[in-house]
mmCIF file of C-alpha atoms in Angstrom:
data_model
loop_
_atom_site.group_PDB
_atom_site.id
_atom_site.type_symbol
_atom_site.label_atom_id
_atom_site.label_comp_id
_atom_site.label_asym_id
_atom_site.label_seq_id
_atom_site.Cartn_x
_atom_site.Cartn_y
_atom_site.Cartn_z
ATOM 1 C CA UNK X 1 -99.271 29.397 66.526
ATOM 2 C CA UNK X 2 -101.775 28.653 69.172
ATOM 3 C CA UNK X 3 -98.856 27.335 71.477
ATOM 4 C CA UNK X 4 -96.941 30.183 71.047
ATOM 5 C CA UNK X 5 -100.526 31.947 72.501
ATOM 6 C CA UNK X 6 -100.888 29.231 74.937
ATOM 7 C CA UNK X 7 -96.647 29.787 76.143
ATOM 8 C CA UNK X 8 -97.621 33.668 76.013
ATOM 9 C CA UNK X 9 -100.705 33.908 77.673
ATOM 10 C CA UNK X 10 -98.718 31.242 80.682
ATOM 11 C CA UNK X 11 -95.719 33.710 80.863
ATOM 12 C CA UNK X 12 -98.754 36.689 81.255
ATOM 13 C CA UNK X 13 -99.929 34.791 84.299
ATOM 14 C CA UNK X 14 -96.784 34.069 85.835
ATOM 15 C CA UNK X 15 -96.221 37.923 86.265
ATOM 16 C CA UNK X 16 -99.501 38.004 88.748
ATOM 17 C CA UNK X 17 -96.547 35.711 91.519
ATOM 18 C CA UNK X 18 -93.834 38.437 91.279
ATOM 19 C CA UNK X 19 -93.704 42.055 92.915
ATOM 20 C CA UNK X 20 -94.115 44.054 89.754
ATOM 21 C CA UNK X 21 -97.418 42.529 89.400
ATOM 22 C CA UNK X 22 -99.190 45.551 89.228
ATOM 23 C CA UNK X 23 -96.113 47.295 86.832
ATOM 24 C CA UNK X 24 -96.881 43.957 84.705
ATOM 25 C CA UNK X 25 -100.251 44.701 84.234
ATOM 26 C CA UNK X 26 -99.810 48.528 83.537
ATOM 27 C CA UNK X 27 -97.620 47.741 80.836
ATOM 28 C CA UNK X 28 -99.802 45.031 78.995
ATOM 29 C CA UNK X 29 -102.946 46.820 79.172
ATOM 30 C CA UNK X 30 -100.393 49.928 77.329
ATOM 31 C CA UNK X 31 -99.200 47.426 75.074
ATOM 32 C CA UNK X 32 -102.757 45.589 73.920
ATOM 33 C CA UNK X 33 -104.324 48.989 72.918
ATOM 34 C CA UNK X 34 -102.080 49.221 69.886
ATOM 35 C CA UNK X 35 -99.372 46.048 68.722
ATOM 36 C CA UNK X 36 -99.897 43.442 72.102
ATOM 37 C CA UNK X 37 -102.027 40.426 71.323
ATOM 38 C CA UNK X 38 -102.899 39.038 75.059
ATOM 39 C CA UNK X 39 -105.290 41.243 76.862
ATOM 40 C CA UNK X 40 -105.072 42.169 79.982
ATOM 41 C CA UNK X 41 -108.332 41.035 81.446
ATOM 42 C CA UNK X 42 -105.867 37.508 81.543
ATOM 43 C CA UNK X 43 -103.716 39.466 84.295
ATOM 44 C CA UNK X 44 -106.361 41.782 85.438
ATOM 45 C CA UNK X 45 -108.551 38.056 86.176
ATOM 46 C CA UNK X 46 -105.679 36.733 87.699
ATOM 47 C CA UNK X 47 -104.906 39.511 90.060
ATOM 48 C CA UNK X 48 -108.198 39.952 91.073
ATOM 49 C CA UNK X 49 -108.456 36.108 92.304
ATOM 50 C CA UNK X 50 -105.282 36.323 94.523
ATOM 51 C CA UNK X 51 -105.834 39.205 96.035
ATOM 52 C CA UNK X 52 -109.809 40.967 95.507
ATOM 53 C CA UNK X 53 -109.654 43.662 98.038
ATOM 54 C CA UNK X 54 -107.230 45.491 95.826
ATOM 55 C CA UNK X 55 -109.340 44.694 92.316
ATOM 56 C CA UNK X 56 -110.626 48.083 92.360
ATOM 57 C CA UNK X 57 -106.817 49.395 92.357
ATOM 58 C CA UNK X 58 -106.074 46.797 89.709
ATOM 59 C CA UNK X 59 -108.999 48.271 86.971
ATOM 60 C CA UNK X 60 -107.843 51.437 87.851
ATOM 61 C CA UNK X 61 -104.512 51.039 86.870
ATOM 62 C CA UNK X 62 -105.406 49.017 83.422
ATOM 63 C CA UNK X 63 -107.638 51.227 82.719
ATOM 64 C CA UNK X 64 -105.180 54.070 83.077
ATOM 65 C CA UNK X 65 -102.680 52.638 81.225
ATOM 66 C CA UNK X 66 -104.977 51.353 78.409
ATOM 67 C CA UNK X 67 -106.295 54.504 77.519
ATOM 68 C CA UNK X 68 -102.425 55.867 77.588
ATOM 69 C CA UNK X 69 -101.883 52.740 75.255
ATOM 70 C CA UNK X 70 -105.143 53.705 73.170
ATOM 71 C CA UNK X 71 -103.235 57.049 72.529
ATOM 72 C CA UNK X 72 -100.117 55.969 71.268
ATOM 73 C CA UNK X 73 -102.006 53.424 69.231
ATOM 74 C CA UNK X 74 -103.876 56.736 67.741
ATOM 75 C CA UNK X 75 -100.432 57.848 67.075
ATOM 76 C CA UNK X 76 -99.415 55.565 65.231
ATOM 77 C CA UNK X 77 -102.440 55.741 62.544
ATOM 78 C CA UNK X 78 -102.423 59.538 62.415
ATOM 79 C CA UNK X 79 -98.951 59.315 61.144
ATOM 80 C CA UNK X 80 -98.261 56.159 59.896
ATOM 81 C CA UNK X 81 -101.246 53.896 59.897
ATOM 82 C CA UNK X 82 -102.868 54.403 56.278
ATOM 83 C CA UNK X 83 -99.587 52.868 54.382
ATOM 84 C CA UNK X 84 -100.074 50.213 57.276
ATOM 85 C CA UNK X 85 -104.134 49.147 56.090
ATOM 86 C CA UNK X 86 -103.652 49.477 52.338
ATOM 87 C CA UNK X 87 -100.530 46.706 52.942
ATOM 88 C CA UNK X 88 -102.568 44.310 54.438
ATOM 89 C CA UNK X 89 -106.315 45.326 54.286
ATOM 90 C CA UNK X 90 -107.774 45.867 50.606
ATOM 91 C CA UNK X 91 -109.344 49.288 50.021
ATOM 92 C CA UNK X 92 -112.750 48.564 49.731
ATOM 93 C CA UNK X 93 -112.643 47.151 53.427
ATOM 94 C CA UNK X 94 -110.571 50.752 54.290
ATOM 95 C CA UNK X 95 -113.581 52.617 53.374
ATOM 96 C CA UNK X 96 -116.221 50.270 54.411
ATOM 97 C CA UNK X 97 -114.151 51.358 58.078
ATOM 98 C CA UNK X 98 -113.975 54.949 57.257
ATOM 99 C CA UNK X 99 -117.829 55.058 56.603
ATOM 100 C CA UNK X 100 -118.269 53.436 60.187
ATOM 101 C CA UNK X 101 -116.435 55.572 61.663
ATOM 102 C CA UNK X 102 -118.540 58.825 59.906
ATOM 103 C CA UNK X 103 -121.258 57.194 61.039
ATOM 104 C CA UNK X 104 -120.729 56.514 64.442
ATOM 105 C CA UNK X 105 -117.517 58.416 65.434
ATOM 106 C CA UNK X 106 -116.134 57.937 68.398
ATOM 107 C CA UNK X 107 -118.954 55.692 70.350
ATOM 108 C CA UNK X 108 -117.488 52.956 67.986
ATOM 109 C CA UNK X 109 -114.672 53.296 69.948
ATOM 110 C CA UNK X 110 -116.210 53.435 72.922
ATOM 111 C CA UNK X 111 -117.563 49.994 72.500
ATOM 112 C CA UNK X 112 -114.980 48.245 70.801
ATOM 113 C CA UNK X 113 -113.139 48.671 73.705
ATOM 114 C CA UNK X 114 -115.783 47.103 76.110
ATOM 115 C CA UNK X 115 -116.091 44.335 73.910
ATOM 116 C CA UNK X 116 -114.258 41.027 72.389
ATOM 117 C CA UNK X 117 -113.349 43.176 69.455
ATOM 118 C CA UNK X 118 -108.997 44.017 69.518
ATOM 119 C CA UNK X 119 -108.840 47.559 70.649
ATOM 120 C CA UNK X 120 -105.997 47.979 68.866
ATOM 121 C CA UNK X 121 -107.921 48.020 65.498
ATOM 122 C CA UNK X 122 -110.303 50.684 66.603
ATOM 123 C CA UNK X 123 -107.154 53.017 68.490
ATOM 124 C CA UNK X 124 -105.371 52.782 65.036
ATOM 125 C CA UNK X 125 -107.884 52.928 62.738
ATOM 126 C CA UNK X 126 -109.065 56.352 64.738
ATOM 127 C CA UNK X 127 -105.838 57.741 64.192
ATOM 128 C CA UNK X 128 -105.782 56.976 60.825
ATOM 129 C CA UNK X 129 -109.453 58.136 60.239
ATOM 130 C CA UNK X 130 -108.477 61.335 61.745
ATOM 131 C CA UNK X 131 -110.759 61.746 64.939
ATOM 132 C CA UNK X 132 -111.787 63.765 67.275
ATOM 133 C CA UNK X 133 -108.431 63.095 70.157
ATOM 134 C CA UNK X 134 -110.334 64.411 72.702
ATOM 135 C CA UNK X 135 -113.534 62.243 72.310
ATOM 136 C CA UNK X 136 -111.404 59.888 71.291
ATOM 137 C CA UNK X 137 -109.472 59.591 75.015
ATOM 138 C CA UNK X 138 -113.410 59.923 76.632
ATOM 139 C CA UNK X 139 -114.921 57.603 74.366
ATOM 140 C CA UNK X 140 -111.670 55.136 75.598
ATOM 141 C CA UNK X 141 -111.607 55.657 79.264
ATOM 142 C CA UNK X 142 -115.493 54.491 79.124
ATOM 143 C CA UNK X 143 -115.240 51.814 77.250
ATOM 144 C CA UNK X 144 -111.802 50.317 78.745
ATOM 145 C CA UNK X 145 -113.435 51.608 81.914
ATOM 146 C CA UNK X 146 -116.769 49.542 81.688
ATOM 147 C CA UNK X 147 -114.871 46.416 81.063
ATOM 148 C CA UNK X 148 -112.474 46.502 83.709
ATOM 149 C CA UNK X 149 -114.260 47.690 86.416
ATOM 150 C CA UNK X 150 -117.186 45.213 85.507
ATOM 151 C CA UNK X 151 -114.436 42.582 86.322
ATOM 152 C CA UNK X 152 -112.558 44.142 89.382
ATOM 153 C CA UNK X 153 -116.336 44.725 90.834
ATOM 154 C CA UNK X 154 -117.604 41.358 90.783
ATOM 155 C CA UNK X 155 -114.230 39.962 92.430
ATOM 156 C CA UNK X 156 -114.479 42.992 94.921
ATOM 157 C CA UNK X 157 -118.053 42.487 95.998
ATOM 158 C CA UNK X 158 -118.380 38.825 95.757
ATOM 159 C CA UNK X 159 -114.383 37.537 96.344
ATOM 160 C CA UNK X 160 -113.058 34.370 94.408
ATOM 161 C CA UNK X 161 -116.281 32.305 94.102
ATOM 162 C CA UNK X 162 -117.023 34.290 91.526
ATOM 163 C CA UNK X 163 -113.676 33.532 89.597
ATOM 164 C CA UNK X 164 -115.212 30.439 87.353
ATOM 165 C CA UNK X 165 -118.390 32.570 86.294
ATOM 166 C CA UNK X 166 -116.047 35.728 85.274
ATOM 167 C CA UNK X 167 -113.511 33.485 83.167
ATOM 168 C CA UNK X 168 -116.215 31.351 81.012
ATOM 169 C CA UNK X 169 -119.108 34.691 80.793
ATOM 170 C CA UNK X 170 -116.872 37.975 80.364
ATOM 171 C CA UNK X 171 -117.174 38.336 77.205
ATOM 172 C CA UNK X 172 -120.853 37.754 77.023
ATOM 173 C CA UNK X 173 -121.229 39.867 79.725
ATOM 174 C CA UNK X 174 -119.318 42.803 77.669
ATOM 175 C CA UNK X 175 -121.461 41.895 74.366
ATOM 176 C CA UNK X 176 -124.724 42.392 76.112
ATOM 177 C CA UNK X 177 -123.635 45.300 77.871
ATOM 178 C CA UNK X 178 -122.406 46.613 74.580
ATOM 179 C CA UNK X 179 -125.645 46.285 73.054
ATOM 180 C CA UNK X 180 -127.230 47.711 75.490
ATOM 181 C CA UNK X 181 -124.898 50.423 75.279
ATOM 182 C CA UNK X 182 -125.700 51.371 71.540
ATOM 183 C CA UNK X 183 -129.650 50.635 72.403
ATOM 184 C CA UNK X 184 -129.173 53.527 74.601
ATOM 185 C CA UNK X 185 -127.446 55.573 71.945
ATOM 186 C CA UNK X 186 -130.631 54.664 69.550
ATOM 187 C CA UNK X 187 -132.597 55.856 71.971
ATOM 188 C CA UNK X 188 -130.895 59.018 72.982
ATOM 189 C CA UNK X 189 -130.313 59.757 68.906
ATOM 190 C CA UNK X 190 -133.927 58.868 68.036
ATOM 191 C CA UNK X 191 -135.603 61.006 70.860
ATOM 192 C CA UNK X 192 -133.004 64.380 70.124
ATOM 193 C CA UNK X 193 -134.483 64.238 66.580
ATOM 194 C CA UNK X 194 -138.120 63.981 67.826
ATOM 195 C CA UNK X 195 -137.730 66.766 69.732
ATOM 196 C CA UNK X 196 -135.863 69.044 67.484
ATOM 197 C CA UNK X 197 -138.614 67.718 64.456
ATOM 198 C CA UNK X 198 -141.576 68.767 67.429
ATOM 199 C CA UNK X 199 -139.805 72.113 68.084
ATOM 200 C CA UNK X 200 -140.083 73.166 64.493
ATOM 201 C CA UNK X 201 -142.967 72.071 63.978
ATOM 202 C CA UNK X 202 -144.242 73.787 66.882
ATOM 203 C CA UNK X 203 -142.106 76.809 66.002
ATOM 204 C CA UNK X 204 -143.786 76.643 61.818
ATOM 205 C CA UNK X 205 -147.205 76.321 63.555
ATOM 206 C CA UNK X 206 -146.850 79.621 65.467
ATOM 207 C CA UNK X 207 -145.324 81.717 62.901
ATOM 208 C CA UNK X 208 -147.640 84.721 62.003
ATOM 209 C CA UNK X 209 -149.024 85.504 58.445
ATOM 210 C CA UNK X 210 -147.642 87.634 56.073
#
């Protein structure tokens, strides 16, 4: 199994040397968000290095094509995606998802695709879970966003020297970002209810007597 990965993630590579390099990457970073298991940061890295005046142009177009990807991958759970988890994942670890999801909605999303985590779990799973599609498609274009733009900037700004540090701290980088990320949520979420909680408090306070 692992060299199939390894033969896989070479053949990946070898599509950054051929003039449908940029097609190539479109079409993996569509593929990844819902059945492909290489993701396209291996391309994405690889374009940037040979050529990191156009890295902007590159995260554009995975990021396009990603959230295109995430969509179909939604697809697929709306309308066929539950028979699909209770084959292979048990139902207690169904619900355990579904309660994640009431809880946090989209924003799990959001940073599941910034992060390590498959996207394609999160783009089915939402389909099957029965989100909101339209801040679904946000909640995707930020997250697929973040990541790949956090990539094609560093090559754009500091050119292939910076090629080692991307490959072995990515996905740190997108953890801490990602917590980050929900600390800013918190944050947001816990100062809304302080001020709604001070507003009727304010509001009981001024309220006349009978």
């Amino acid at each position: 199994m692992t060299n199939a990965l390894h033969d896989m993630v070479a053949w990946v590579i070898a599509w950054a040397h051929t003039p449908h390099a940029t097609t190539a990457l479109a079409v993996l970073a569509f593929a990844e968000s819902s059945f492909f298991p290489i993701p396209p940061d291996v391309l994405l890295i690889t374009l940037c290095l040979i050529n990191p005046a156009q890295s902007v142009w590159y995260a554009l177009v995975c990021t396009a094509a990603s959230v295109l990807g995430g969509a179909f991958g939604y697809g697929i759970g709306r309308y066929g995606g539950r028979p699909l988890l209770e084959r292979f994942v048990s139902e207690e670890k169904i619900q355990a998802v579904e309660r994640y999801y009431k809880r946090y909605d989209v924003w799990a999303v959001g940073i599941a695709g910034f992060t390590p985590i498959p996207y394609k779990v999160f783009t089915v799973s939402a389909g099957t879970f029965l989100l909101d599609f339209k801040r679904f498609l946000l909640a995707s274009a930020l997250g697929r966003g973040g990541r790949f733009f956090l990539v094609a900037g560093l090559f754009f700004f500091f050119g292939e020297p910076i090629g080692d540090f991307v490959k072995k701290y990515l996905n740190l980088l997108s953890v801490l970002f990602a917590v980050l990320l929900v600390g800013g949520f918190a944050a947001v979420h816990w100062w809304s209810r302080r001020q709604g909680g001070d507003t009727r408090q304010g509001t009981a306070a001024r309220k006349p007597e009978p």
